[in-house]
Amino acid sequence: MIARFKDLCLDAADAHRLGGFWAAILDGDLVDTGDGDARIDPRGAASGAESIWVNTVPEPRTGKTRVHLDLRLADPGPAALLAAGARLVREPDAEISWWVLADPEGNQFCAFPPREGARPGVFELVVDSADPGAQAAWWARVVGGRVETTADGAASVVGAAGFPWDHWVFDPVPERKRVKNRVHWDVELTGTEVTALIGAGATLLREPTPATSWWVLADPEGNEFCAFRPRPTQ
């Protein structure tokens, strides 16, 4: 294991507006980080890895949402999400049993009907992939866990270190990544440098700077992620 899952980040044109929407639908507290960005801390979260950082970026959203969250609803339908500002993209039909929605900046996500014994809120992180099996295997080498596959070609990492939700799914899609993802995840290294990550096949995009203490990298299919040194232990 080279690293552990740390948290999720969402690019935004207006971090506080978008953060307010996600805080509302995830029953979370919106924290002003004081630098133009925001953080959503879901109430009752089991760990800090459930927090979502919302970061202001200058570039507009373009292209398909290639990294998205799946939510489990508390109610039979998504009325509360629509009232909070979500837009309906697709109803359940003969092919899918869930709703596809978009947040106020157009980032799509899926909402699933309630299930007995399942906690409402996020239960999956889904990543579009050209080769789901290879992607899942690569991330399992980085953050631990095992790979499970399904008949439709999807692959999941189960038991990843620090991962706070039920499933981390790599889903097969025909198109390849072309633009920067609006959603990315952060990892916390087990060591103090990214040498092992790069040796495993990650691409270094940016070194730490005086203003940022982390590395920006990309996985084998170009998905950006940030790597942080381990937090000091007391």
mmCIF file of C-alpha atoms in Angstrom:
data_model
loop_
_atom_site.group_PDB
_atom_site.id
_atom_site.type_symbol
_atom_site.label_atom_id
_atom_site.label_comp_id
_atom_site.label_asym_id
_atom_site.label_seq_id
_atom_site.Cartn_x
_atom_site.Cartn_y
_atom_site.Cartn_z
ATOM 1 C CA MET A 1 0.000 0.000 0.000
ATOM 2 C CA ILE A 2 1.425 3.345 -1.098
ATOM 3 C CA ALA A 3 -1.298 5.674 0.149
ATOM 4 C CA ARG A 4 -4.760 5.866 1.674
ATOM 5 C CA PHE A 5 -7.869 7.663 0.441
ATOM 6 C CA LYS A 6 -8.051 11.118 2.066
ATOM 7 C CA ASP A 7 -11.084 13.047 0.752
ATOM 8 C CA LEU A 8 -12.947 14.264 -2.337
ATOM 9 C CA CYS A 9 -12.668 17.633 -4.115
ATOM 10 C CA LEU A 10 -15.109 19.411 -6.416
ATOM 11 C CA ASP A 11 -14.139 22.251 -8.767
ATOM 12 C CA ALA A 12 -16.579 25.155 -8.845
ATOM 13 C CA ALA A 13 -17.167 28.542 -10.429
ATOM 14 C CA ASP A 14 -18.851 29.595 -7.164
ATOM 15 C CA ALA A 15 -17.601 27.406 -4.328
ATOM 16 C CA HIS A 16 -19.985 28.692 -1.671
ATOM 17 C CA ARG A 17 -23.095 28.410 -3.842
ATOM 18 C CA LEU A 18 -22.207 24.921 -5.017
ATOM 19 C CA GLY A 19 -21.057 23.908 -1.556
ATOM 20 C CA GLY A 20 -24.350 25.106 -0.116
ATOM 21 C CA PHE A 21 -26.265 22.844 -2.478
ATOM 22 C CA TRP A 22 -24.216 19.758 -1.618
ATOM 23 C CA ALA A 23 -24.320 20.549 2.101
ATOM 24 C CA ALA A 24 -28.108 20.735 1.888
ATOM 25 C CA ILE A 25 -28.602 17.429 0.101
ATOM 26 C CA LEU A 26 -25.974 15.582 2.183
ATOM 27 C CA ASP A 27 -27.221 16.947 5.513
ATOM 28 C CA GLY A 28 -23.853 18.541 6.083
ATOM 29 C CA ASP A 29 -22.293 21.680 7.503
ATOM 30 C CA LEU A 30 -20.815 24.169 5.037
ATOM 31 C CA VAL A 31 -17.461 25.438 6.287
ATOM 32 C CA ASP A 32 -15.937 28.629 4.877
ATOM 33 C CA THR A 33 -12.216 27.893 4.583
ATOM 34 C CA GLY A 34 -11.404 31.615 4.386
ATOM 35 C CA ASP A 35 -9.666 31.506 1.010
ATOM 36 C CA GLY A 36 -12.663 31.596 -1.316
ATOM 37 C CA ASP A 37 -13.177 27.846 -1.057
ATOM 38 C CA ALA A 38 -15.480 25.766 1.114
ATOM 39 C CA ARG A 39 -15.794 22.340 2.703
ATOM 40 C CA ILE A 40 -18.810 20.142 3.343
ATOM 41 C CA ASP A 41 -18.692 18.077 6.530
ATOM 42 C CA PRO A 42 -21.592 15.586 6.540
ATOM 43 C CA ARG A 43 -23.163 15.299 9.993
ATOM 44 C CA GLY A 44 -22.635 11.903 11.527
ATOM 45 C CA ALA A 45 -19.699 11.087 9.220
ATOM 46 C CA ALA A 46 -17.606 8.141 10.329
ATOM 47 C CA SER A 47 -14.354 9.826 9.245
ATOM 48 C CA GLY A 48 -12.947 12.996 7.739
ATOM 49 C CA ALA A 49 -12.684 11.173 4.419
ATOM 50 C CA GLU A 50 -16.410 11.858 3.914
ATOM 51 C CA SER A 51 -15.720 15.602 3.715
ATOM 52 C CA ILE A 52 -15.917 17.227 0.289
ATOM 53 C CA TRP A 53 -13.724 20.230 -0.505
ATOM 54 C CA VAL A 54 -15.199 22.708 -2.981
ATOM 55 C CA ASN A 55 -12.480 24.650 -4.782
ATOM 56 C CA THR A 56 -12.909 27.770 -6.894
ATOM 57 C CA VAL A 57 -11.352 27.424 -10.354
ATOM 58 C CA PRO A 58 -11.236 29.920 -13.256
ATOM 59 C CA GLU A 59 -12.098 27.520 -16.051
ATOM 60 C CA PRO A 60 -15.740 26.684 -16.852
ATOM 61 C CA ARG A 61 -17.108 23.179 -16.759
ATOM 62 C CA THR A 62 -16.818 21.424 -20.142
ATOM 63 C CA GLY A 63 -17.356 17.881 -21.294
ATOM 64 C CA LYS A 64 -18.990 14.924 -19.606
ATOM 65 C CA THR A 65 -18.970 14.302 -15.860
ATOM 66 C CA ARG A 66 -16.465 11.429 -15.680
ATOM 67 C CA VAL A 67 -16.281 11.181 -11.897
ATOM 68 C CA HIS A 68 -19.554 11.262 -9.981
ATOM 69 C CA LEU A 69 -21.242 10.293 -6.742
ATOM 70 C CA ASP A 70 -24.139 7.892 -6.277
ATOM 71 C CA LEU A 71 -26.553 8.804 -3.489
ATOM 72 C CA ARG A 72 -29.062 6.689 -1.602
ATOM 73 C CA LEU A 73 -32.307 8.603 -1.070
ATOM 74 C CA ALA A 74 -34.190 8.794 2.207
ATOM 75 C CA ASP A 75 -37.505 9.261 0.346
ATOM 76 C CA PRO A 76 -39.063 7.318 -2.565
ATOM 77 C CA GLY A 77 -38.203 10.063 -5.039
ATOM 78 C CA PRO A 78 -35.758 12.978 -5.521
ATOM 79 C CA ALA A 79 -38.204 15.799 -4.672
ATOM 80 C CA ALA A 80 -35.969 17.130 -1.877
ATOM 81 C CA LEU A 81 -32.957 17.236 -4.218
ATOM 82 C CA LEU A 82 -34.943 19.089 -6.882
ATOM 83 C CA ALA A 83 -36.200 21.563 -4.288
ATOM 84 C CA ALA A 84 -32.589 22.197 -3.213
ATOM 85 C CA GLY A 85 -31.635 23.117 -6.785
ATOM 86 C CA ALA A 86 -30.854 19.869 -8.619
ATOM 87 C CA ARG A 87 -31.964 19.446 -12.239
ATOM 88 C CA LEU A 88 -33.541 16.228 -13.475
ATOM 89 C CA VAL A 89 -31.569 14.709 -16.359
ATOM 90 C CA ARG A 90 -33.145 11.259 -16.634
ATOM 91 C CA GLU A 91 -35.959 9.348 -14.959
ATOM 92 C CA PRO A 92 -35.768 5.638 -14.104
ATOM 93 C CA ASP A 93 -36.846 3.500 -17.037
ATOM 94 C CA ALA A 94 -36.538 -0.028 -18.393
ATOM 95 C CA GLU A 95 -32.726 0.304 -18.452
ATOM 96 C CA ILE A 96 -31.960 2.042 -15.160
ATOM 97 C CA SER A 97 -33.639 2.014 -11.741
ATOM 98 C CA TRP A 98 -32.258 5.354 -10.559
ATOM 99 C CA TRP A 99 -32.543 9.059 -11.305
ATOM 100 C CA VAL A 100 -29.764 10.993 -13.044
ATOM 101 C CA LEU A 101 -29.577 14.584 -11.837
ATOM 102 C CA ALA A 102 -27.248 17.552 -12.159
ATOM 103 C CA ASP A 103 -26.138 20.004 -9.504
ATOM 104 C CA PRO A 104 -26.368 23.801 -10.028
ATOM 105 C CA GLU A 105 -23.119 23.835 -12.052
ATOM 106 C CA GLY A 106 -24.096 20.891 -14.263
ATOM 107 C CA ASN A 107 -22.157 18.098 -12.555
ATOM 108 C CA GLN A 108 -24.217 14.947 -12.896
ATOM 109 C CA PHE A 109 -24.840 12.441 -10.113
ATOM 110 C CA CYS A 110 -27.182 9.507 -9.536
ATOM 111 C CA ALA A 111 -29.875 9.092 -6.902
ATOM 112 C CA PHE A 112 -31.079 5.609 -5.949
ATOM 113 C CA PRO A 113 -34.313 4.656 -4.171
ATOM 114 C CA PRO A 114 -34.190 3.904 -0.440
ATOM 115 C CA ARG A 115 -33.056 0.462 0.648
ATOM 116 C CA GLU A 116 -33.809 -1.152 3.986
ATOM 117 C CA GLY A 117 -30.795 -0.921 6.273
ATOM 118 C CA ALA A 118 -28.950 1.490 3.959
ATOM 119 C CA ARG A 119 -27.990 4.921 5.258
ATOM 120 C CA PRO A 120 -29.134 7.849 3.072
ATOM 121 C CA GLY A 121 -26.329 9.793 1.426
ATOM 122 C CA VAL A 122 -23.285 8.912 -0.637
ATOM 123 C CA PHE A 123 -22.621 5.203 -1.074
ATOM 124 C CA GLU A 124 -20.514 5.033 -4.264
ATOM 125 C CA LEU A 125 -17.797 6.956 -6.066
ATOM 126 C CA VAL A 126 -17.959 6.162 -9.792
ATOM 127 C CA VAL A 127 -15.183 6.791 -12.334
ATOM 128 C CA ASP A 128 -15.607 6.433 -16.108
ATOM 129 C CA SER A 129 -12.895 4.163 -17.499
ATOM 130 C CA ALA A 130 -11.645 2.791 -20.786
ATOM 131 C CA ASP A 131 -10.278 -0.285 -18.969
ATOM 132 C CA PRO A 132 -12.105 -0.644 -15.631
ATOM 133 C CA GLY A 133 -10.274 -3.809 -14.594
ATOM 134 C CA ALA A 134 -6.857 -2.260 -15.095
ATOM 135 C CA GLN A 135 -7.891 0.952 -13.345
ATOM 136 C CA ALA A 136 -9.308 -0.869 -10.336
ATOM 137 C CA ALA A 137 -6.242 -3.106 -10.118
ATOM 138 C CA TRP A 138 -3.938 -0.083 -10.251
ATOM 139 C CA TRP A 139 -5.770 1.752 -7.492
ATOM 140 C CA ALA A 140 -5.945 -1.394 -5.380
ATOM 141 C CA ARG A 141 -2.142 -1.545 -5.558
ATOM 142 C CA VAL A 142 -1.973 2.090 -4.431
ATOM 143 C CA VAL A 143 -4.552 2.114 -1.616
ATOM 144 C CA GLY A 144 -4.971 -1.573 -0.852
ATOM 145 C CA GLY A 145 -8.125 -3.649 -1.087
ATOM 146 C CA ARG A 146 -9.307 -6.212 -3.591
ATOM 147 C CA VAL A 147 -10.926 -5.959 -7.026
ATOM 148 C CA GLU A 148 -14.412 -7.223 -7.763
ATOM 149 C CA THR A 149 -15.887 -7.301 -11.278
ATOM 150 C CA THR A 150 -19.433 -7.482 -12.612
ATOM 151 C CA ALA A 151 -20.960 -8.955 -15.742
ATOM 152 C CA ASP A 152 -21.372 -5.525 -17.339
ATOM 153 C CA GLY A 153 -17.607 -4.912 -17.289
ATOM 154 C CA ALA A 154 -17.440 -2.650 -14.235
ATOM 155 C CA ALA A 155 -14.765 -3.198 -11.597
ATOM 156 C CA SER A 156 -14.720 -2.043 -7.983
ATOM 157 C CA VAL A 157 -12.040 -1.598 -5.350
ATOM 158 C CA VAL A 158 -13.307 -3.058 -2.076
ATOM 159 C CA GLY A 159 -11.591 -2.411 1.242
ATOM 160 C CA ALA A 160 -9.357 0.473 0.125
ATOM 161 C CA ALA A 161 -7.546 2.138 3.013
ATOM 162 C CA GLY A 162 -9.457 5.184 4.191
ATOM 163 C CA PHE A 163 -12.240 4.869 1.625
ATOM 164 C CA PRO A 164 -15.428 5.983 3.423
ATOM 165 C CA TRP A 165 -18.208 4.635 1.193
ATOM 166 C CA ASP A 166 -19.479 1.213 0.142
ATOM 167 C CA HIS A 167 -18.068 1.028 -3.381
ATOM 168 C CA TRP A 168 -15.371 2.653 -5.522
ATOM 169 C CA VAL A 169 -16.536 1.755 -9.010
ATOM 170 C CA PHE A 170 -14.717 2.004 -12.332
ATOM 171 C CA ASP A 171 -17.366 1.941 -15.041
ATOM 172 C CA PRO A 172 -16.755 1.067 -18.730
ATOM 173 C CA VAL A 173 -17.364 3.891 -21.228
ATOM 174 C CA PRO A 174 -16.398 4.117 -24.908
ATOM 175 C CA GLU A 175 -14.998 7.649 -24.846
ATOM 176 C CA ARG A 176 -11.624 8.558 -23.367
ATOM 177 C CA LYS A 177 -10.890 11.403 -20.985
ATOM 178 C CA ARG A 178 -10.272 14.686 -22.817
ATOM 179 C CA VAL A 179 -10.534 17.510 -20.268
ATOM 180 C CA LYS A 180 -9.686 18.025 -16.603
ATOM 181 C CA ASN A 181 -12.055 16.273 -14.215
ATOM 182 C CA ARG A 182 -14.269 18.565 -12.138
ATOM 183 C CA VAL A 183 -14.240 15.982 -9.348
ATOM 184 C CA HIS A 184 -11.032 14.430 -8.014
ATOM 185 C CA TRP A 185 -9.854 12.642 -4.898
ATOM 186 C CA ASP A 186 -6.898 13.184 -2.612
ATOM 187 C CA VAL A 187 -4.676 10.547 -1.073
ATOM 188 C CA GLU A 188 -2.383 10.599 1.943
ATOM 189 C CA LEU A 189 0.980 8.953 1.340
ATOM 190 C CA THR A 190 2.402 6.304 3.629
ATOM 191 C CA GLY A 191 5.849 7.799 2.983
ATOM 192 C CA THR A 192 7.090 11.350 2.625
ATOM 193 C CA GLU A 193 7.664 11.414 -1.157
ATOM 194 C CA VAL A 194 5.773 10.401 -4.315
ATOM 195 C CA THR A 195 8.566 8.200 -5.671
ATOM 196 C CA ALA A 196 6.620 4.981 -5.142
ATOM 197 C CA LEU A 197 3.512 6.411 -6.799
ATOM 198 C CA ILE A 198 5.449 7.501 -9.851
ATOM 199 C CA GLY A 199 7.229 4.165 -9.930
ATOM 200 C CA ALA A 200 3.825 2.443 -9.932
ATOM 201 C CA GLY A 201 2.745 4.389 -13.016
ATOM 202 C CA ALA A 202 1.379 7.758 -11.847
ATOM 203 C CA THR A 203 2.290 10.854 -13.870
ATOM 204 C CA LEU A 204 3.588 13.893 -11.998
ATOM 205 C CA LEU A 205 1.701 17.030 -13.066
ATOM 206 C CA ARG A 206 2.882 19.516 -10.452
ATOM 207 C CA GLU A 207 5.364 19.628 -7.605
ATOM 208 C CA PRO A 208 4.566 21.283 -4.266
ATOM 209 C CA THR A 209 4.938 25.066 -4.343
ATOM 210 C CA PRO A 210 5.358 27.737 -1.656
ATOM 211 C CA ALA A 211 1.545 28.046 -1.643
ATOM 212 C CA THR A 212 0.681 24.334 -1.923
ATOM 213 C CA SER A 213 2.214 21.501 0.070
ATOM 214 C CA TRP A 214 0.948 18.644 -2.115
ATOM 215 C CA TRP A 215 1.733 16.985 -5.414
ATOM 216 C CA VAL A 216 -0.724 16.863 -8.315
ATOM 217 C CA LEU A 217 -0.572 13.591 -10.264
ATOM 218 C CA ALA A 218 -2.596 11.580 -12.753
ATOM 219 C CA ASP A 219 -3.425 7.882 -12.748
ATOM 220 C CA PRO A 220 -2.845 5.669 -15.834
ATOM 221 C CA GLU A 221 -6.024 6.967 -17.539
ATOM 222 C CA GLY A 222 -5.253 10.606 -16.756
ATOM 223 C CA ASN A 223 -7.531 11.158 -13.749
ATOM 224 C CA GLU A 224 -6.019 13.922 -11.665
ATOM 225 C CA PHE A 225 -5.498 13.411 -7.939
ATOM 226 C CA CYS A 226 -3.514 15.099 -5.184
ATOM 227 C CA ALA A 227 -1.047 13.390 -2.852
ATOM 228 C CA PHE A 228 -0.306 14.708 0.632
ATOM 229 C CA ARG A 229 2.469 13.795 3.048
ATOM 230 C CA PRO A 230 1.339 11.886 6.139
ATOM 231 C CA ARG A 231 -0.213 13.972 8.876
ATOM 232 C CA PRO A 232 2.008 14.249 11.964
ATOM 233 C CA THR A 233 1.159 11.775 14.701
ATOM 234 C CA GLN A 234 1.054 12.842 18.317
#
